[in-house]
Short mmCIF file of C-alpha atoms in Angstrom, two decimals:
data_model
loop_
_atom_site.label_atom_id
_atom_site.label_comp_id
_atom_site.label_asym_id
_atom_site.label_seq_id
_atom_site.Cartn_x
_atom_site.Cartn_y
_atom_site.Cartn_z
CA MET A 248 26.60 40.05 -20.96
CA ASP A 249 23.29 40.10 -23.05
CA LEU A 250 22.38 42.30 -25.92
CA ASP A 251 20.50 44.93 -23.88
CA THR A 252 23.33 45.42 -21.52
CA LYS A 253 25.86 45.96 -24.45
CA MET A 254 23.57 48.57 -25.86
CA GLU A 255 23.32 50.50 -22.61
CA VAL A 256 26.95 50.51 -21.90
CA ASN A 257 28.01 51.57 -25.26
CA SER A 258 25.18 54.21 -25.95
CA ILE A 259 27.69 57.18 -25.45
CA ASP A 260 29.68 56.28 -28.59
CA GLY A 261 27.22 55.59 -31.56
CA GLU A 262 29.88 53.90 -33.67
CA LYS A 263 30.99 51.60 -31.04
CA LYS A 264 27.49 50.66 -30.18
CA GLU A 265 26.75 49.66 -33.69
CA ALA A 266 29.91 47.54 -33.94
CA THR A 267 29.01 45.80 -30.58
CA MET A 268 25.49 44.96 -31.80
CA GLU A 269 26.88 43.50 -35.09
CA VAL A 270 29.16 41.14 -32.99
CA VAL A 271 26.49 40.02 -30.59
CA LEU A 272 23.77 39.46 -33.38
CA GLU A 273 26.35 37.56 -35.39
CA GLU A 274 27.14 35.40 -32.35
CA LYS A 275 23.49 34.71 -31.65
CA SER A 276 22.47 33.87 -35.27
CA SER A 277 25.44 31.65 -35.94
CA SER A 278 24.73 29.11 -33.31
CA PRO A 279 21.48 27.63 -34.71
CA GLU A 280 22.99 27.53 -38.06
CA LYS A 281 25.94 25.51 -36.73
CA MET A 282 23.49 23.11 -35.00
CA GLN A 283 21.52 22.75 -38.19
CA THR A 284 24.61 21.86 -40.33
CA GLN A 285 25.82 19.18 -38.03
CA PRO A 286 23.54 16.14 -38.48
CA ILE A 287 22.92 13.66 -35.70
CA PRO A 288 24.52 10.24 -36.58
CA ILE A 289 21.96 7.60 -37.19
CA PRO A 290 22.95 4.06 -36.22
CA PRO A 291 23.74 1.77 -39.11
CA GLU A 292 20.75 -0.62 -38.47
CA TYR A 293 18.25 2.22 -38.50
CA PRO A 294 16.44 3.74 -41.49
CA SER A 295 18.55 6.66 -42.84
CA GLU A 296 16.89 7.60 -46.19
CA PHE A 297 14.26 6.61 -48.79
CA ASP A 298 14.57 3.48 -50.83
CA THR A 299 15.85 4.86 -54.24
CA ARG A 300 15.63 1.44 -55.82
CA ASP A 301 11.98 0.68 -55.38
CA TYR A 302 9.47 3.42 -55.70
CA PRO A 303 6.64 4.30 -58.27
CA HIS A 304 7.08 6.50 -61.26
CA THR A 305 4.69 9.08 -60.01
CA VAL A 306 7.15 10.09 -57.37
CA GLU A 307 10.45 11.94 -57.62
CA ILE A 308 13.05 11.23 -54.91
CA ARG A 309 15.40 14.26 -54.54
CA LYS A 310 19.18 14.09 -54.42
CA ASP A 311 19.23 14.35 -50.58
CA LYS A 312 17.24 11.04 -50.53
CA ILE A 313 14.94 12.38 -47.77
CA SER A 314 12.75 14.58 -49.83
CA ALA A 315 10.04 13.35 -52.20
CA LYS A 316 7.53 15.11 -54.63
CA TYR A 317 4.47 13.66 -56.39
CA THR A 318 4.60 14.08 -60.22
CA GLY A 319 1.46 12.19 -61.15
CA VAL A 320 -2.05 13.28 -61.84
CA GLY A 321 -3.80 11.72 -58.78
CA ASN A 322 -7.00 10.94 -60.52
CA HIS A 323 -7.45 7.43 -59.13
CA SER A 324 -7.12 5.45 -55.89
CA ASN A 325 -4.48 3.18 -57.40
CA ASP A 326 -2.13 5.92 -58.56
CA PHE A 327 -0.69 6.92 -55.12
CA GLY A 328 3.00 7.46 -55.05
CA SER A 329 4.25 5.80 -51.75
CA VAL A 330 7.85 5.84 -50.71
CA ARG A 331 9.23 3.82 -47.96
CA THR A 332 12.71 3.88 -46.17
CA ASN A 333 15.85 1.89 -47.09
CA LYS A 334 15.49 -0.12 -43.82
CA PRO A 335 12.79 -1.44 -41.63
CA VAL A 336 12.36 -0.43 -38.03
CA PRO A 337 15.01 -2.29 -35.95
CA ALA A 338 13.79 -5.18 -33.93
CA GLY A 339 14.03 -4.89 -30.03
CA ILE A 340 13.87 -1.19 -29.48
CA GLN A 341 11.25 0.33 -27.15
CA ILE A 342 9.97 3.02 -29.41
CA TYR A 343 10.71 4.00 -33.05
CA TYR A 344 9.70 7.54 -34.18
CA PHE A 345 10.11 9.61 -37.26
CA GLU A 346 8.70 12.95 -38.53
CA VAL A 347 7.63 14.23 -41.93
CA GLU A 348 7.60 17.92 -42.85
CA ILE A 349 4.94 18.92 -45.26
CA VAL A 350 6.92 21.18 -47.61
CA ASN A 351 4.02 21.63 -50.05
CA ALA A 352 0.56 20.34 -49.53
CA GLY A 353 -0.10 20.47 -53.21
CA ARG A 354 -3.75 20.74 -54.59
CA GLN A 355 -5.43 18.39 -52.18
CA ALA A 356 -3.10 17.68 -49.24
CA SER A 357 -4.03 14.05 -49.63
CA ILE A 358 -0.65 12.99 -48.02
CA ALA A 359 -0.58 10.03 -45.67
CA VAL A 360 2.09 9.10 -43.12
CA GLY A 361 2.53 5.66 -41.45
CA PHE A 362 4.09 2.21 -41.59
CA SER A 363 3.96 -0.63 -44.08
CA THR A 364 5.51 -3.97 -44.63
CA LYS A 365 7.95 -4.96 -47.50
CA ASP A 366 5.05 -6.43 -49.64
CA PHE A 367 2.89 -3.19 -49.35
CA PRO A 368 1.89 -2.06 -52.93
CA LEU A 369 3.43 1.38 -53.34
CA THR A 370 0.61 2.60 -55.76
CA ARG A 371 -1.83 2.41 -52.79
CA GLN A 372 -2.27 4.81 -49.80
CA VAL A 373 -0.50 3.61 -46.63
CA GLY A 374 -3.14 2.28 -44.33
CA THR A 375 -5.48 1.02 -47.00
CA ALA A 376 -3.82 -2.19 -47.79
CA LYS A 377 -2.96 -5.20 -45.69
CA ASN A 378 -0.22 -4.69 -43.01
CA SER A 379 -0.04 -0.97 -43.07
CA THR A 380 -1.27 2.06 -40.83
CA GLY A 381 -1.55 5.62 -41.80
CA TYR A 382 -2.75 9.19 -40.95
CA ARG A 383 -4.16 11.26 -43.87
CA GLY A 384 -4.06 15.08 -44.10
CA ASP A 385 -7.13 16.09 -46.12
CA ASP A 386 -9.61 14.16 -44.01
CA GLY A 387 -7.76 13.71 -40.61
CA LYS A 388 -8.74 9.94 -40.67
CA LYS A 389 -6.66 7.02 -39.43
CA TYR A 390 -6.32 3.96 -41.63
CA LYS A 391 -5.35 0.37 -41.03
CA ASP A 392 -5.52 -2.54 -43.44
CA GLU A 393 -8.69 -1.11 -45.02
CA SER A 394 -9.79 1.47 -47.57
CA ALA A 395 -12.49 3.19 -45.09
CA GLY A 396 -10.74 5.35 -42.47
CA GLN A 397 -11.77 6.42 -39.03
CA CYS A 398 -11.93 9.89 -37.64
CA TYR A 399 -8.81 10.46 -35.59
CA GLY A 400 -7.23 13.78 -35.70
CA PRO A 401 -6.96 17.34 -37.33
CA PHE A 402 -6.25 18.07 -40.99
CA PHE A 403 -2.66 18.84 -41.89
CA SER A 404 -1.14 20.95 -44.66
CA THR A 405 1.86 23.00 -45.88
CA GLU A 406 4.50 23.60 -43.10
CA ASP A 407 2.95 21.16 -40.69
CA VAL A 408 5.13 18.44 -39.23
CA ILE A 409 3.64 14.99 -38.74
CA GLY A 410 5.26 12.37 -36.52
CA CYS A 411 4.75 8.78 -36.40
CA GLY A 412 5.93 6.22 -33.86
CA ILE A 413 5.55 2.60 -32.94
CA SER A 414 6.01 0.88 -29.52
CA SER A 415 7.32 -2.67 -29.30
CA HIS A 416 6.13 -2.95 -25.73
CA THR A 417 2.35 -2.13 -26.34
CA ASN A 418 2.47 -3.03 -30.14
CA SER A 419 0.80 0.34 -30.76
CA VAL A 420 1.16 3.15 -33.32
CA PHE A 421 0.82 6.88 -32.30
CA PHE A 422 0.94 10.07 -34.32
CA THR A 423 1.81 13.64 -33.55
CA LYS A 424 1.24 16.99 -35.12
CA ASN A 425 3.74 19.95 -34.73
CA GLY A 426 5.23 18.50 -31.54
CA ARG A 427 1.91 17.48 -29.88
CA SER A 428 0.71 14.01 -29.29
CA LEU A 429 -2.48 12.78 -30.98
CA SER A 430 -2.81 9.79 -28.64
CA THR A 431 -2.64 6.14 -29.68
CA ALA A 432 -4.10 5.38 -33.08
CA PHE A 433 -3.79 1.59 -33.35
CA GLU A 434 -3.05 -1.38 -31.04
CA GLY A 435 -2.12 -4.87 -31.82
CA VAL A 436 0.33 -3.88 -34.55
CA ARG A 437 2.83 -6.57 -35.09
CA GLY A 438 5.40 -7.12 -37.93
CA VAL A 439 8.46 -5.81 -39.71
CA PHE A 440 7.56 -2.22 -40.72
CA TYR A 441 9.03 0.45 -42.85
CA PRO A 442 8.38 4.24 -42.34
CA THR A 443 6.18 5.09 -45.31
CA VAL A 444 4.67 8.22 -46.89
CA SER A 445 2.09 8.37 -49.60
CA LEU A 446 1.42 11.26 -51.97
CA HIS A 447 -1.60 11.86 -54.41
CA SER A 448 -2.04 15.24 -55.64
CA PRO A 449 0.18 17.45 -57.96
CA ASP A 450 3.01 19.34 -56.31
CA GLU A 451 2.80 17.54 -52.97
CA MET A 452 6.31 17.53 -51.50
CA ILE A 453 7.55 16.15 -48.15
CA ARG A 454 10.86 15.80 -46.30
CA ILE A 455 11.39 13.02 -43.87
CA ASN A 456 13.37 13.30 -40.58
CA LEU A 457 14.69 9.84 -39.52
CA GLY A 458 16.53 11.14 -36.48
CA ASP A 459 19.57 13.08 -38.10
CA ARG A 460 17.88 16.35 -36.96
CA PRO A 461 15.94 17.31 -33.76
CA PHE A 462 12.45 16.27 -33.61
CA LYS A 463 9.65 18.73 -32.90
CA TYR A 464 8.08 16.11 -30.54
CA ASP A 465 9.66 15.20 -27.23
CA ILE A 466 10.21 11.68 -28.10
CA GLU A 467 12.63 11.18 -25.08
CA GLY A 468 10.00 12.36 -22.65
CA HIS A 469 7.51 9.87 -24.40
CA ARG A 470 10.00 7.09 -23.96
CA ALA A 471 10.59 7.86 -20.18
CA ASP A 472 6.76 8.03 -19.66
CA GLU A 473 6.41 4.59 -21.25
CA LYS A 474 9.19 3.12 -19.25
CA VAL A 475 7.31 4.20 -16.09
CA SER A 476 4.02 2.78 -17.62
CA ILE A 477 5.95 -0.52 -18.30
CA ARG A 478 7.08 -0.73 -14.72
CA ILE A 479 3.63 0.07 -13.46
CA SER A 480 2.25 -2.62 -15.71
CA ARG A 481 4.69 -5.19 -14.48
CA VAL A 482 3.83 -4.30 -10.84
CA ILE A 483 0.10 -4.76 -11.69
CA ASP A 484 0.80 -7.96 -13.44
CA THR A 485 2.85 -9.20 -10.47
CA ALA A 486 0.13 -8.15 -8.14
CA ILE A 487 -2.39 -10.03 -10.12
CA VAL A 488 -0.23 -13.23 -9.97
CA ILE A 489 0.25 -12.76 -6.20
CA VAL A 490 -3.44 -12.25 -5.57
CA ARG A 491 -4.34 -15.26 -7.61
CA SER A 492 -1.73 -17.39 -5.87
CA GLN A 493 -2.86 -15.95 -2.57
CA ALA A 494 -6.53 -16.83 -3.42
CA LYS A 495 -5.40 -20.38 -4.16
CA PHE A 496 -3.55 -20.60 -0.95
CA ASP A 497 -6.40 -19.24 1.00
CA LEU A 498 -8.75 -21.62 -0.71
CA MET A 499 -6.34 -24.48 0.11
CA VAL A 500 -6.34 -23.38 3.65
CA GLN A 501 -10.04 -23.15 3.93
CA ASN A 502 -10.40 -26.60 2.45
CA THR A 503 -7.91 -28.23 4.81
CA PRO A 504 -9.78 -30.15 7.30
CA VAL A 505 -9.21 -29.39 10.92
CA ASP A 506 -9.98 -31.96 13.61
CA GLU A 507 -12.37 -30.45 16.17
CA ALA A 508 -10.67 -32.53 18.65
CA CYS A 509 -7.64 -30.32 18.33
CA LEU A 510 -9.69 -27.12 18.79
CA ALA A 511 -11.67 -27.78 21.77
CA PRO A 512 -8.70 -28.20 24.15
CA LEU A 513 -7.29 -24.96 22.87
CA VAL A 514 -10.61 -23.20 23.65
CA ARG A 515 -10.89 -24.80 27.04
CA GLU A 516 -7.20 -23.84 27.84
CA TYR A 517 -7.92 -20.21 26.74
CA LEU A 518 -11.19 -19.89 28.85
CA ALA A 519 -9.35 -21.46 31.85
CA HIS A 520 -6.22 -19.35 31.42
CA SER A 521 -8.39 -16.19 31.22
CA GLY A 522 -10.52 -17.11 34.23
CA TYR A 523 -13.69 -17.34 32.26
CA VAL A 524 -15.19 -19.88 34.57
CA ASN A 525 -18.89 -19.58 33.50
CA ALA A 526 -17.99 -19.46 29.87
CA LEU A 527 -15.91 -22.69 30.35
CA LYS A 528 -18.96 -24.38 31.83
CA THR A 529 -21.26 -23.25 29.08
CA PHE A 530 -18.65 -24.36 26.41
CA ASP A 531 -18.46 -27.87 27.85
CA GLU A 532 -22.22 -27.96 28.19
CA ALA A 533 -22.60 -27.20 24.57
CA LEU A 534 -20.09 -29.94 23.74
CA GLY A 535 -22.16 -32.28 25.81
CA SER A 536 -19.39 -32.97 28.48
CA ASP A 537 -19.05 -32.33 32.20
CA SER A 538 -16.37 -29.51 32.67
CA GLU A 539 -15.11 -30.59 36.08
CA GLN A 540 -14.76 -34.31 34.95
CA HIS A 541 -13.28 -33.49 31.67
CA MET A 542 -10.72 -31.14 33.32
CA MET A 543 -9.67 -33.71 35.73
CA LEU A 544 -9.40 -36.54 33.21
CA THR A 545 -7.23 -34.25 30.86
CA GLY A 546 -5.25 -32.72 33.51
CA LEU A 547 -6.69 -29.39 33.30
CA LEU A 548 -7.93 -29.39 36.82
CA PRO A 549 -6.11 -31.03 39.71
CA GLY A 550 -7.95 -33.38 42.06
CA GLY A 551 -9.89 -32.01 44.98
CA THR A 552 -10.38 -28.64 43.08
CA THR A 553 -13.64 -27.37 41.62
CA LEU A 554 -14.27 -24.80 38.89
CA GLY A 555 -15.66 -22.60 41.78
CA GLY A 556 -11.97 -21.65 42.33
CA SER A 557 -10.40 -22.63 45.69
CA ASP A 558 -8.86 -25.86 47.09
CA THR A 559 -11.49 -27.60 49.22
CA LYS A 560 -9.19 -27.23 52.18
CA MET A 561 -9.70 -23.38 52.14
CA GLY A 562 -13.28 -23.98 53.38
CA ALA A 563 -14.77 -20.72 54.72
CA SER A 564 -12.13 -18.54 52.88
CA SER A 565 -13.48 -19.52 49.61
CA SER A 566 -13.21 -17.00 46.65
CA SER A 567 -16.88 -16.92 45.98
CA LYS A 568 -17.69 -15.52 49.40
CA ARG A 569 -14.89 -13.20 49.39
CA VAL A 570 -15.70 -11.85 45.85
CA LYS A 571 -19.37 -11.37 46.84
CA HIS A 572 -18.42 -9.25 49.89
CA CYS A 573 -16.14 -7.23 47.85
CA LEU A 574 -18.66 -6.63 45.05
CA SER A 575 -21.33 -5.59 47.51
CA GLY A 576 -18.88 -3.56 49.56
CA ASN A 577 -20.57 -4.80 52.71
CA ALA A 578 -17.89 -6.88 54.27
CA PRO A 579 -16.57 -5.57 57.50
CA LYS A 580 -13.00 -4.33 57.33
CA SER A 581 -11.70 -6.51 60.05
CA ARG A 582 -13.05 -9.47 58.35
CA ARG A 583 -11.41 -8.43 55.07
CA GLN A 584 -8.08 -8.04 56.94
CA LYS A 585 -8.46 -11.61 58.36
CA LYS A 586 -9.22 -12.95 54.89
CA ALA A 587 -6.15 -11.10 53.45
CA ARG A 588 -3.88 -12.72 56.16
CA ALA A 589 -5.36 -16.09 55.30
CA ALA A 590 -4.83 -15.51 51.65
CA ARG A 591 -1.11 -14.30 52.29
CA HIS A 592 -0.77 -17.48 54.49
CA ALA A 593 -1.95 -19.67 51.76
CA GLU A 594 0.46 -18.21 49.29
CA LYS A 595 3.42 -18.49 51.64
CA SER A 596 2.54 -22.16 52.39
CA SER A 597 2.29 -22.95 48.69
CA GLY A 598 5.66 -21.30 47.95
CA SER A 599 4.36 -19.10 45.11
CA LYS A 600 6.62 -16.48 44.01
CA GLU A 601 7.51 -14.42 40.85
CA THR A 602 9.31 -16.59 38.27
CA ASN A 603 9.83 -14.05 35.56
CA GLY A 604 8.55 -16.42 32.79
CA ASP A 605 10.62 -19.47 34.03
CA PHE A 606 7.62 -21.65 34.73
CA LYS A 607 8.12 -24.55 37.24
CA ALA A 608 7.15 -27.91 36.00
CA SER A 609 6.09 -29.00 39.42
CA LYS A 610 3.47 -26.21 39.62
CA LYS A 611 2.37 -26.87 36.00
CA GLY A 612 1.74 -30.48 37.01
CA LYS A 613 -0.42 -29.71 40.03
CA ASP A 614 -2.58 -26.82 38.38
CA PRO A 615 -1.53 -26.35 34.74
CA PHE A 616 -4.02 -23.61 34.01
CA GLY A 617 -4.47 -21.92 37.32
CA LEU A 618 -7.94 -23.12 37.73
CA SER A 619 -7.63 -23.47 41.49
CA ARG A 620 -7.74 -19.59 41.54
CA ALA A 621 -9.90 -19.13 38.53
CA SER A 622 -12.79 -17.55 40.50
CA ASP A 623 -10.48 -15.09 41.98
CA ARG A 624 -8.90 -14.14 38.80
CA GLU A 625 -12.50 -13.90 37.16
CA ALA A 626 -13.78 -11.69 39.92
CA ILE A 627 -10.84 -9.30 39.49
CA ARG A 628 -11.42 -9.11 35.74
CA LYS A 629 -15.01 -8.38 36.04
CA LEU A 630 -14.28 -5.66 38.46
CA ILE A 631 -11.85 -3.95 36.13
CA THR A 632 -14.03 -4.44 33.12
CA GLY A 633 -16.93 -3.06 34.95
CA GLY A 634 -15.04 0.12 36.03
CA LYS A 635 -14.77 -0.70 39.67
CA ILE A 636 -11.04 -0.23 39.97
CA GLY A 637 -10.97 0.54 43.66
CA ASP A 638 -12.76 -2.65 44.47
CA ALA A 639 -10.37 -4.54 42.13
CA VAL A 640 -7.37 -3.06 43.80
CA GLU A 641 -8.76 -4.17 47.31
CA LEU A 642 -9.58 -7.66 46.04
CA LEU A 643 -6.09 -8.05 44.36
CA ARG A 644 -4.47 -7.01 47.74
CA GLU A 645 -6.60 -9.82 49.59
CA THR A 646 -5.97 -12.62 47.03
CA PHE A 647 -2.72 -11.99 45.27
CA PRO A 648 -0.87 -9.33 47.34
CA SER A 649 2.50 -10.08 46.15
CA VAL A 650 1.46 -9.46 42.38
CA ILE A 651 1.10 -5.79 43.17
CA ASP A 652 3.97 -3.53 42.32
CA ASP A 653 4.25 0.21 42.04
CA ASN A 654 3.89 0.01 38.14
CA LEU A 655 0.75 -1.97 38.28
CA LEU A 656 -0.70 0.04 41.03
CA PHE A 657 -0.07 3.24 39.09
CA LYS A 658 -1.79 1.94 36.06
CA MET A 659 -4.90 0.88 38.22
CA HIS A 660 -4.93 4.31 40.05
CA CYS A 661 -4.90 6.16 36.57
CA GLN A 662 -7.79 4.05 35.38
CA GLN A 663 -9.58 4.74 38.66
CA PHE A 664 -9.27 8.43 38.12
CA VAL A 665 -10.77 7.95 34.50
CA GLU A 666 -13.65 6.10 35.86
CA LEU A 667 -14.47 8.83 38.45
CA MET A 668 -14.33 11.38 35.76
CA ARG A 669 -16.50 9.14 33.58
CA GLU A 670 -19.06 9.10 36.31
CA GLY A 671 -18.94 13.05 36.50
CA LYS A 672 -17.33 12.90 39.90
CA SER A 673 -14.82 15.53 39.15
CA ASP A 674 -14.38 16.77 42.68
CA ALA A 675 -13.73 13.29 43.85
CA ALA A 676 -11.39 12.66 41.00
CA ILE A 677 -9.31 15.83 41.84
CA GLN A 678 -9.18 14.71 45.53
CA PHE A 679 -8.10 11.21 44.46
CA ALA A 680 -5.43 12.68 42.15
CA ARG A 681 -3.97 14.76 45.11
CA GLY A 682 -3.92 11.73 47.34
CA LYS A 683 -2.81 8.94 45.03
CA LEU A 684 -1.53 10.13 41.55
CA HIS A 685 0.60 12.95 42.89
CA ALA A 686 2.18 10.52 45.33
CA TYR A 687 4.21 8.73 42.57
CA LYS A 688 7.59 10.57 42.27
CA SER A 689 9.78 8.16 40.28
CA LEU A 690 7.89 7.81 37.06
CA THR A 691 9.34 7.11 33.75
CA PRO A 692 8.74 9.68 31.01
CA ASP A 693 6.15 7.62 29.45
CA GLU A 694 4.28 7.05 32.74
CA ASN A 695 4.49 10.78 33.61
CA GLU A 696 3.03 11.61 30.06
CA HIS A 697 0.11 9.12 30.83
CA ARG A 698 -0.51 10.79 34.19
CA CYS A 699 -0.76 14.16 32.62
CA SER A 700 -2.97 12.91 29.80
CA VAL A 701 -5.29 11.31 32.34
CA MET A 702 -5.42 14.35 34.73
CA GLY A 703 -6.11 16.48 31.74
CA LEU A 704 -9.67 15.15 31.66
CA VAL A 705 -10.59 17.77 34.20
CA ALA A 706 -10.15 20.42 31.59
CA TYR A 707 -13.14 19.29 29.56
CA VAL A 708 -16.84 19.78 30.24
CA ASP A 709 -17.97 17.13 27.89
CA ILE A 710 -15.04 14.57 28.00
CA GLU A 711 -16.89 12.06 25.76
CA ASN A 712 -16.60 14.38 22.98
CA SER A 713 -13.22 15.85 23.67
CA PRO A 714 -9.65 15.14 22.32
CA ALA A 715 -9.13 13.00 25.54
CA ALA A 716 -12.13 10.74 24.74
CA PRO A 717 -9.87 7.71 23.72
CA LEU A 718 -9.10 7.36 27.35
CA LEU A 719 -12.73 6.43 28.11
CA SER A 720 -12.43 3.53 25.59
CA PRO A 721 -13.59 0.08 27.08
CA SER A 722 -10.59 -1.54 25.50
CA ARG A 723 -8.39 0.26 28.12
CA ARG A 724 -10.17 -1.67 30.92
CA GLN A 725 -9.86 -4.87 28.98
CA ASP A 726 -6.07 -4.21 28.45
CA LEU A 727 -5.59 -3.67 32.09
CA ALA A 728 -7.57 -6.79 33.02
CA VAL A 729 -5.42 -8.88 30.61
CA GLU A 730 -2.19 -7.41 31.98
CA ILE A 731 -3.26 -8.11 35.55
CA ASN A 732 -4.28 -11.66 34.69
CA ALA A 733 -0.86 -12.20 33.05
CA LYS A 734 0.90 -11.07 36.15
CA ILE A 735 -1.14 -13.36 38.29
CA MET A 736 -0.42 -16.37 36.03
CA ILE A 737 3.37 -15.55 36.26
CA HIS A 738 2.93 -15.40 39.91
CA LEU A 739 1.40 -18.86 39.99
CA GLY A 740 4.25 -20.07 37.96
CA LEU A 741 2.31 -20.46 34.60
CA PRO A 742 2.60 -18.86 31.13
CA PRO A 743 1.26 -15.30 30.85
CA GLN A 744 -0.43 -16.09 27.67
CA SER A 745 -2.68 -18.99 26.64
CA LYS A 746 -1.71 -21.42 23.81
CA LEU A 747 -4.61 -19.92 21.65
CA GLU A 748 -3.28 -16.40 22.15
CA LEU A 749 0.22 -17.57 21.03
CA LEU A 750 -1.27 -19.29 17.94
CA LEU A 751 -3.21 -16.32 16.89
CA ARG A 752 -0.09 -14.11 17.44
CA GLN A 753 1.88 -16.39 15.29
CA LEU A 754 -0.78 -16.25 12.67
CA GLN A 755 -0.82 -12.52 12.63
CA ALA A 756 2.97 -12.45 12.29
CA SER A 757 3.01 -15.02 9.65
CA GLN A 758 0.45 -13.07 7.59
CA GLU A 759 2.57 -9.85 7.97
CA VAL A 760 5.65 -11.61 6.83
CA LEU A 761 3.75 -13.06 3.76
CA ARG A 762 2.42 -9.53 3.04
CA GLU A 763 6.00 -8.18 3.06
CA CYS A 764 7.13 -10.95 0.72
CA ASN A 765 4.30 -9.91 -1.58
CA HIS A 766 5.68 -6.40 -1.79
CA GLY A 767 2.90 -4.99 0.44
CA MET A 768 0.22 -6.15 -1.82
CA GLY A 769 -3.32 -7.13 -0.41
CA ALA A 770 -5.21 -5.91 2.51
CA PRO A 771 -3.46 -6.10 5.91
CA PHE A 772 -4.57 -9.23 7.80
CA SER A 773 -6.69 -8.64 10.77
CA LEU A 774 -8.32 -10.96 13.36
CA ALA A 775 -11.03 -8.50 14.07
#
């Protein structure tokens, strides 16, 4: 119960009230005194008092050995009375700190507080001789190894408490006044130092606190802040080393010669795998070689096959004619059906079927990169990337009917709905959704969410500036085209990804692992 509550409870009886107040006041006033009379133990290797064997005659050290008074006249610069502690600052500690209470500032308050070495002349002001640092009260200047000081902090006088600390990590000296930091005063301070106080005018008197009493300044908080600073500094230093080593590694990689003979086959295989027939021809023309002859010699193209796409035996049912009709939309339906039957018959006769990634060596030997059907794959890709999804579905049914499954068809129908909305055909899109998208009943949660997102386009007047605008991104067409091409390649018994794609994915993964090993330092690696 606090003092106010005691007074209220006992207010009926005046005598009892007075007695209660005395007890409470006695309890409250006795605690701090008990704390004051119980000194904090100072470790034996730390300074504990002034050196009473070596000090100038102008100073009187009191019996408590922590108080000193100036007894000189103080008329000259060489009649200072400086006193230092009995031991130096211990080696290896993070921060050493002490405080000096100005009991009496005397006539001029020309008191200086700081550090000095063993050979410092005690008749000089600390900071004005070699290997010493100090902060003076009557001018607020800081001094280091010289007679002329530099402006630093406020003046100090009677009843002020001046603190001084040194950090072994930063090799810096800082000062405080009445529990407030005055920032770093000096850097690059190295040596074995003693806490030192200089007096210079009559009646000046100080009392030093070497840690046996609580400090005014929160030195523990200061230590904690510096520990954080040390950790940050180490992280930065580590980062610099990592960046430099990474730069050396990058330079080494850049300077490593790469045989172009190794690159050309990778690029060719990528273009062939992706069905970029025209790009493949252009690439070989740029290298001064004949695409078809080169492919046949290197095994990229089987005999009797052209970059136009189909086996010569297919004759009238060539992909180029079929694609032309599909793109123009003028091919009679009966004719398309005949071609579809011919394509299905060709697939059955070749024995193509899904292999789930278990690629057959025999097929790879005949047509290792699917060039015999490259024109068909290229036509499908161009239709998809051009936004003609309906035509792509029709051509896919004609050329690779067994590739189509419900999952793939659902994705193509969703993209077709997006294309209708992109063209502003909202009525046709709604009609299409009723006939196609609503027909899918067994969708996964992700597929159902995607359908809802796609159909949500009808809610916006300006879809290009709506929250659903990402659905219109050209990258969605490209992703769909890549997925369909991968399914076709699997259907043909070939890898779903080219060697160049696998190489780049490995590079991306390796860079990510390297960045993790470097503690996340450096910019994320990107192939863009």
